[in-house]
Coordinates of C-alpha atoms in Angstrom, one line a residue:
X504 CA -8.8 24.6 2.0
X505 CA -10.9 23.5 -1.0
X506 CA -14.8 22.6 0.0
X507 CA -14.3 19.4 -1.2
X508 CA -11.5 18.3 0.9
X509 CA -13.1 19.6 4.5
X510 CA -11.5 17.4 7.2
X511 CA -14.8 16.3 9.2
X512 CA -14.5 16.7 12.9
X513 CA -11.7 18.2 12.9
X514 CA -11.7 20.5 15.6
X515 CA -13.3 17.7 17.6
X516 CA -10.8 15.4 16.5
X517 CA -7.5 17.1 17.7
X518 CA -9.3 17.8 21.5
X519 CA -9.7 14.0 21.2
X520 CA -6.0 12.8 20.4
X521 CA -4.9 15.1 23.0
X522 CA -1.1 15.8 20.8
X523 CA 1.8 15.9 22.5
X524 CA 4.3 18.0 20.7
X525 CA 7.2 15.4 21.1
X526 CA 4.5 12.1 20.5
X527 CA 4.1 9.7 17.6
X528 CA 0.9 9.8 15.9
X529 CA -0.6 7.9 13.3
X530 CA -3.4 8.6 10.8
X531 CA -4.4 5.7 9.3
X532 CA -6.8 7.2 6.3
X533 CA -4.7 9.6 4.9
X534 CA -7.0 11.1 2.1
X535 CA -6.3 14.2 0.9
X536 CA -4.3 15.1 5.1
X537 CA -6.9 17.4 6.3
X538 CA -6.4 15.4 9.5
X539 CA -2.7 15.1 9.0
X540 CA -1.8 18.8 8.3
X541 CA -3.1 19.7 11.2
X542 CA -1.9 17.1 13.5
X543 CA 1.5 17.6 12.1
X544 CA 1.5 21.5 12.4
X545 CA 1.1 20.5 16.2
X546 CA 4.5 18.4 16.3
X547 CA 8.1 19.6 16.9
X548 CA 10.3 16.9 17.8
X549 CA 7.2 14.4 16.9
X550 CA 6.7 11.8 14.3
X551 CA 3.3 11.5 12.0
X552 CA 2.4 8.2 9.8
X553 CA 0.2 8.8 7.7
X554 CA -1.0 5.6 6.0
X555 CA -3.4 5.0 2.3
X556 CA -4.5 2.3 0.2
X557 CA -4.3 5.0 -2.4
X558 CA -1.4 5.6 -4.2
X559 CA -3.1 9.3 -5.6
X560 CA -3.5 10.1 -1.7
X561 CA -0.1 9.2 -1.1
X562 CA 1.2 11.0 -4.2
X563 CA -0.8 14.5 -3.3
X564 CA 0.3 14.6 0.4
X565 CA 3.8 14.8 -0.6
X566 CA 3.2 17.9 -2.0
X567 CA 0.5 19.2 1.0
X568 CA 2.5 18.0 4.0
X569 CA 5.7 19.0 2.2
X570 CA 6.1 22.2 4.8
X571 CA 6.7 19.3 7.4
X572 CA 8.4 16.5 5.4
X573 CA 11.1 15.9 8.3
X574 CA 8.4 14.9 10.7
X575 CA 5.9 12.6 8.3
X576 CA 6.3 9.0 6.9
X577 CA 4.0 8.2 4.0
X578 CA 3.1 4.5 3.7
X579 CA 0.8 3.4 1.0
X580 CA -1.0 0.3 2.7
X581 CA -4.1 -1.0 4.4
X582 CA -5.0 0.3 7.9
X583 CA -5.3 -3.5 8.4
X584 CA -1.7 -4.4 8.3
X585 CA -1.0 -1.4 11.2
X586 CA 1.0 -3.7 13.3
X587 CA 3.4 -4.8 10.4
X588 CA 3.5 -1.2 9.5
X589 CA 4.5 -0.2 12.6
X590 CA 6.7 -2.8 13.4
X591 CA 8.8 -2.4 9.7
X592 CA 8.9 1.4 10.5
X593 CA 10.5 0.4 14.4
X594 CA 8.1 1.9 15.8
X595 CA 7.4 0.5 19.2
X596 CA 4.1 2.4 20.1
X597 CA 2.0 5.8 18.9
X598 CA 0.4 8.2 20.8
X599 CA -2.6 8.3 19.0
X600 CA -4.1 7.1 16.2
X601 CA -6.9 8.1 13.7
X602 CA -9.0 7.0 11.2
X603 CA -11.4 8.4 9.1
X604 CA -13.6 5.5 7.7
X605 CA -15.6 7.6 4.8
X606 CA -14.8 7.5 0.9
X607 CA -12.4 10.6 0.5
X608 CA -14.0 13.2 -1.3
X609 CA -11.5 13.2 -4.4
X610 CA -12.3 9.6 -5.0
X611 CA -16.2 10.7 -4.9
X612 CA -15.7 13.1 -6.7
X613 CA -13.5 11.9 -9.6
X614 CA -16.2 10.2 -11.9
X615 CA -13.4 8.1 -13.2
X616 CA -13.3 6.3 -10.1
X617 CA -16.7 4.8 -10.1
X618 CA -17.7 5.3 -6.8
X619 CA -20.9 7.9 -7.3
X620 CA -24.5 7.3 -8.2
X621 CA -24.3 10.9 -9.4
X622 CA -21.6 10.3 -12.2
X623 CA -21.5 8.0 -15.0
X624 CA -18.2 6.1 -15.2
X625 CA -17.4 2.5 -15.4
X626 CA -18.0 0.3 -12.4
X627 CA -14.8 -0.1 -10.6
X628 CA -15.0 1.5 -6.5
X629 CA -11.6 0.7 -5.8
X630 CA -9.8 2.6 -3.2
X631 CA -6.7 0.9 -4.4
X632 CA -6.6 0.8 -8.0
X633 CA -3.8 -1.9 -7.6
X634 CA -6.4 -4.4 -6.1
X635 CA -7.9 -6.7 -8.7
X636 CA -11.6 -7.1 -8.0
X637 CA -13.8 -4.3 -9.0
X638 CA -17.0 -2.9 -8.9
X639 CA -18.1 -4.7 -12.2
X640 CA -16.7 -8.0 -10.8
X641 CA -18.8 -7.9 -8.1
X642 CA -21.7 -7.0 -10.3
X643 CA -21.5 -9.2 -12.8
X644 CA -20.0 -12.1 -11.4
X645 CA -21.4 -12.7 -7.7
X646 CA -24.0 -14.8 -7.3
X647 CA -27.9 -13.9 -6.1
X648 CA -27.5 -15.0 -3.2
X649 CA -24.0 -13.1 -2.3
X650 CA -25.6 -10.4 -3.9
X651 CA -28.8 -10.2 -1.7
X652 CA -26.3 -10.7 1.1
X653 CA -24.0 -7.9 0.7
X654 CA -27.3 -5.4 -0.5
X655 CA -29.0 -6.5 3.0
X656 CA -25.7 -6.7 5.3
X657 CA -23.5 -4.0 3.8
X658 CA -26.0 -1.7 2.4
X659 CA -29.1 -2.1 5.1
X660 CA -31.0 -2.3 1.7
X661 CA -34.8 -3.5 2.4
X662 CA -35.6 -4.1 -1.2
X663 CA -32.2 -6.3 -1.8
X664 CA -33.7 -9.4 -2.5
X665 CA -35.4 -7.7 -5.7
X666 CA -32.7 -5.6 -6.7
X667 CA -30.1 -9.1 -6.6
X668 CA -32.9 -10.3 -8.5
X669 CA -33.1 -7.7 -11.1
X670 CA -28.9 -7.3 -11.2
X671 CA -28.9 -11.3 -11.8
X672 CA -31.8 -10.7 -14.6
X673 CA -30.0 -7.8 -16.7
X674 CA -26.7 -9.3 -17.0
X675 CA -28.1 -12.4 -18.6
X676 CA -28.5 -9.9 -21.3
X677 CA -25.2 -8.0 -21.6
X678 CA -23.0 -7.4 -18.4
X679 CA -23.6 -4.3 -16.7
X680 CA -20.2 -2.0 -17.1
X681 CA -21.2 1.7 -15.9
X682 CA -22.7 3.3 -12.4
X683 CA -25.5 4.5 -14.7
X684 CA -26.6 1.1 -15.6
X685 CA -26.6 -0.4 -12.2
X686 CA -28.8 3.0 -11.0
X687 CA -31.4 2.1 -13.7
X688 CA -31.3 -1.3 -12.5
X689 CA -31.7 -0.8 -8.9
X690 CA -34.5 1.9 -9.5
X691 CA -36.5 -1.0 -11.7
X692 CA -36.7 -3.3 -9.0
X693 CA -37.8 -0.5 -6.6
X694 CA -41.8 0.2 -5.7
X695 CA -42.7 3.8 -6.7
X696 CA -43.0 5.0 -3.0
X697 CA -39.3 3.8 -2.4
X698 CA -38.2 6.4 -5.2
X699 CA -39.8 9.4 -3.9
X700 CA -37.9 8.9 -0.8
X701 CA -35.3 11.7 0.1
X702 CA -32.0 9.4 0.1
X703 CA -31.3 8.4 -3.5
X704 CA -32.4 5.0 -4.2
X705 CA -28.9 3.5 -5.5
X706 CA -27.2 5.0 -2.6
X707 CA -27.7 1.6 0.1
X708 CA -27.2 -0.8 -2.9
X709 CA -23.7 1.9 -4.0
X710 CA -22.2 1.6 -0.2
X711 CA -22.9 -2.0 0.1
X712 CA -21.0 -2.9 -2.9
X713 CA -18.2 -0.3 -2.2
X714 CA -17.9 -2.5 0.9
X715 CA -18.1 -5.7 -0.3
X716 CA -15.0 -4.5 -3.2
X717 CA -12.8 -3.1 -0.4
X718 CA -13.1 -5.4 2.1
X719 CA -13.8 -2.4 4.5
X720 CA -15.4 -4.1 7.4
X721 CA -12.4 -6.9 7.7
X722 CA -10.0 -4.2 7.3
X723 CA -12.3 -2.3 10.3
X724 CA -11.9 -5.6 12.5
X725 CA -8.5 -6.0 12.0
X726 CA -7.6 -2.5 12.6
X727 CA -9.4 -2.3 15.8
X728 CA -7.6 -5.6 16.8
X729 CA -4.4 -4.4 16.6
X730 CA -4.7 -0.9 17.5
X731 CA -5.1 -0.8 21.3
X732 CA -2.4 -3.0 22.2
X733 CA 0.3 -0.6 19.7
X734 CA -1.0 2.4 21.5
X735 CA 1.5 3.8 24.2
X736 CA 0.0 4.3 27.6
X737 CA -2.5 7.2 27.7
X738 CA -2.4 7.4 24.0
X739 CA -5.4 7.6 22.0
X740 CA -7.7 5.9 19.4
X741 CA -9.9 7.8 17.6
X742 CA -12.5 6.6 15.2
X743 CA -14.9 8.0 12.8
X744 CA -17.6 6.3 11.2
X745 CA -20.4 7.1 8.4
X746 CA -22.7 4.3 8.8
X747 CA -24.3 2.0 11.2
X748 CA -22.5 -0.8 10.6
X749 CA -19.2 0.4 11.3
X750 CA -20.2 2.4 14.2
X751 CA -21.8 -0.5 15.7
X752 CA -18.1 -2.4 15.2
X753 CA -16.5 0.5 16.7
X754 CA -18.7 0.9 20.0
X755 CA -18.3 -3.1 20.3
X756 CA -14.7 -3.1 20.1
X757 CA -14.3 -0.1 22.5
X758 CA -16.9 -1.9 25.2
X759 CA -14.9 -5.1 24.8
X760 CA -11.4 -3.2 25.3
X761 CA -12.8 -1.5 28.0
X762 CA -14.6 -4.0 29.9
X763 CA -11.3 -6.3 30.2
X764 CA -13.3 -9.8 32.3
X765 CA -14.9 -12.2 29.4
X766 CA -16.1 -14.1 32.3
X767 CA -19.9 -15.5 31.9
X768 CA -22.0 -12.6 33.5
X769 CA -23.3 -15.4 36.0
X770 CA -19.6 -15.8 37.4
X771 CA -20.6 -14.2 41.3
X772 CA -16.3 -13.0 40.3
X773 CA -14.0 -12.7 38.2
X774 CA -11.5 -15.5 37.4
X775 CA -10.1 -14.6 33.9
X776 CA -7.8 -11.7 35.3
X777 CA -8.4 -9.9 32.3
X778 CA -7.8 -6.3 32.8
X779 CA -9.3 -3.1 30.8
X780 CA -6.8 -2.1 27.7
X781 CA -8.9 1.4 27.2
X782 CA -11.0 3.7 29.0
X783 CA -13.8 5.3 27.4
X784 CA -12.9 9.2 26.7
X785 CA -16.6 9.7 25.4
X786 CA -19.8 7.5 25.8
X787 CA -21.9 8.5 23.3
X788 CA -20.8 9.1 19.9
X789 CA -19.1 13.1 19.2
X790 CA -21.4 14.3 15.9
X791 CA -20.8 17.7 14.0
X792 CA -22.6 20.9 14.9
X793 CA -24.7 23.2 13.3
X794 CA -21.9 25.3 11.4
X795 CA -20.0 22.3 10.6
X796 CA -23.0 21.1 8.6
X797 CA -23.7 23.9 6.8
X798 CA -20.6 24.3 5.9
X799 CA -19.5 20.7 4.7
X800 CA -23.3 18.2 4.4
X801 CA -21.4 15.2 4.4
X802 CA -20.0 15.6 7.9
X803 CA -24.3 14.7 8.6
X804 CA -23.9 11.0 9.3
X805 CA -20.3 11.1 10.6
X806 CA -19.5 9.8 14.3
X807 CA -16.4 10.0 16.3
X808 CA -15.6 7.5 18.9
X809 CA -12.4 8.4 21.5
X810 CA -10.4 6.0 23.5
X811 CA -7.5 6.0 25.9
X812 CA -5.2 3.3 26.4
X813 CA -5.2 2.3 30.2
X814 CA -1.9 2.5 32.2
X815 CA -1.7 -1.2 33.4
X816 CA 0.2 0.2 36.7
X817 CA -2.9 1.9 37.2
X818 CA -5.3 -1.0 37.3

């Protein structure tokens, strides 16, 4: 398997999916079906659906899952329409799920695509090249305010009042069209001390408006709406994440499902009869070890997050 196209977690991913050979699973971020090989190798009289906003994911697993192309179902969609999906393809309920919330690396790596602070290439970060609003769009177009929004919501970004500032300032001029551009712009709005810092300095500013293009987080909410209740009893959910803000959706979501009673904590008992959908298979986040990260650096800030669908006969 090429470097570039590592499956992170893996290991720790198929010990939390817990694959029946005969089950229906579904891996919702296809990429380039390091996850999906694998599950798939695991299946005999199973079913894999294996979903991407990308039509280049879709078009390169036809060729790498070929070896099991009577047991796998390609859709090219959004994660966030899994309970259409499901119920177009008649399927009833999966056995597990997965999803894999970081940019693949082909789409990083591919300059053409815009997503990388490292690569110049016109300013586009679409994960589905179909979908009309870009990176430049965004850029160009968005207001200060939205922009200071995004930078400070979606990209955690401390100096993003200065940086919408400067973005707002520069295309007065001429509009910004390449990742190069925006880099320069975000480094001239940054103190001196910020760009000695380890982490790139375009790299809060890159994810935040990789977000903001993609809709990723409304796509996260819906997902995780829909997911638990397509689950089959004692299947299970698992979720990776790359940065705080989707982790911190994830562990929400799991709590809530788990928790079941939305009564007000002062009720002395329950009276909304609300029972758990999940139970928690791990507590704290799974994070890769040692060899993992020296053999694939990206895996550093990824986080898996297990569930298990609650039997309601049980409760």
């Amino acid at each position: 398997m090429e470097y570039g196209h590592k499956p992170v977690l893996l290991e720790e991913c198929l010990r939390g999916l817990n694959i029946r050979p005969e089950g229906v699973y579904v891996d919702g971020t296809l990429g380039r079906a390091g996850h999906s090989r694998e599950i798939v190798k695991r299946l005999t009289t199973g079913r894999l659906i294996a979903i991407d906003r990308d039509q280049a994911a879709i078009d390169a697993a036809g060729e790498l899952l070929a070896p099991w192309k009577d047991r796998v179902t390609l859709v090219h969609s959004n994660f966030d329409r899994l309970g259409g999906i499901l119920d177009e393809l008649g399927v009833s309920g999966a056995d597990g799920m997965l999803f894999d919330l970081g940019v693949s690396s082909p789409q990083l790596d591919d300059p053409s695509r815009g997503f990388s602070y490292m690569h110049d290439a016109p300013l586009d970060m679409r994960m589905d090249d179909t979908a009309p609003l870009t990176a430049r769009d965004v850029v160009n177009t968005w207001s200060y305010e939205e922009l200071r929004r995004i930078l400070f919501d979606y990209g955690e970004e401390r100096y993003a009042p200065a940086i919408a500032k400067a973005i707002v300032k520069c295309r007065e001029t001429a509009p910004i069209e390449t990742t190069f551009e925006l880099v320069d712009v975000i480094r001239s709005a940054m103190p001196a001390a910020a760009l000695r810092e380890k982490q790139h300095p375009a790299k809060r500013s890159f994810q935040a408006v990789r977000i903001a293009v993609n809709g990723e987080l409304d796509a996260l909410a819906a997902m995780l709406e829909t997911a638990a209740d397509k689950l089959n009893p004692g299947g299970r959910l698992a979720v990776i994440t790359f940065h705080s803000l989707e982790d911190r959706m994830v562990k929400k979501a799991f709590q809530k499902l788990a928790s079941g009673c939305t009564c007000p904590p002062e009720f002395p008992v329950c009276v909304c009869g609300k029972k758990p959908k999940v139970r928690l298979v791990n507590r704290k986040p799974i994070v890769s070890g040692p060899a993992e990260l020296e053999e694939n650096p990206r895996a550093r800030s990824a986080k898996l997050r297990v569930a298990e669908k609650c039997d309601p006969f049980d409760l």
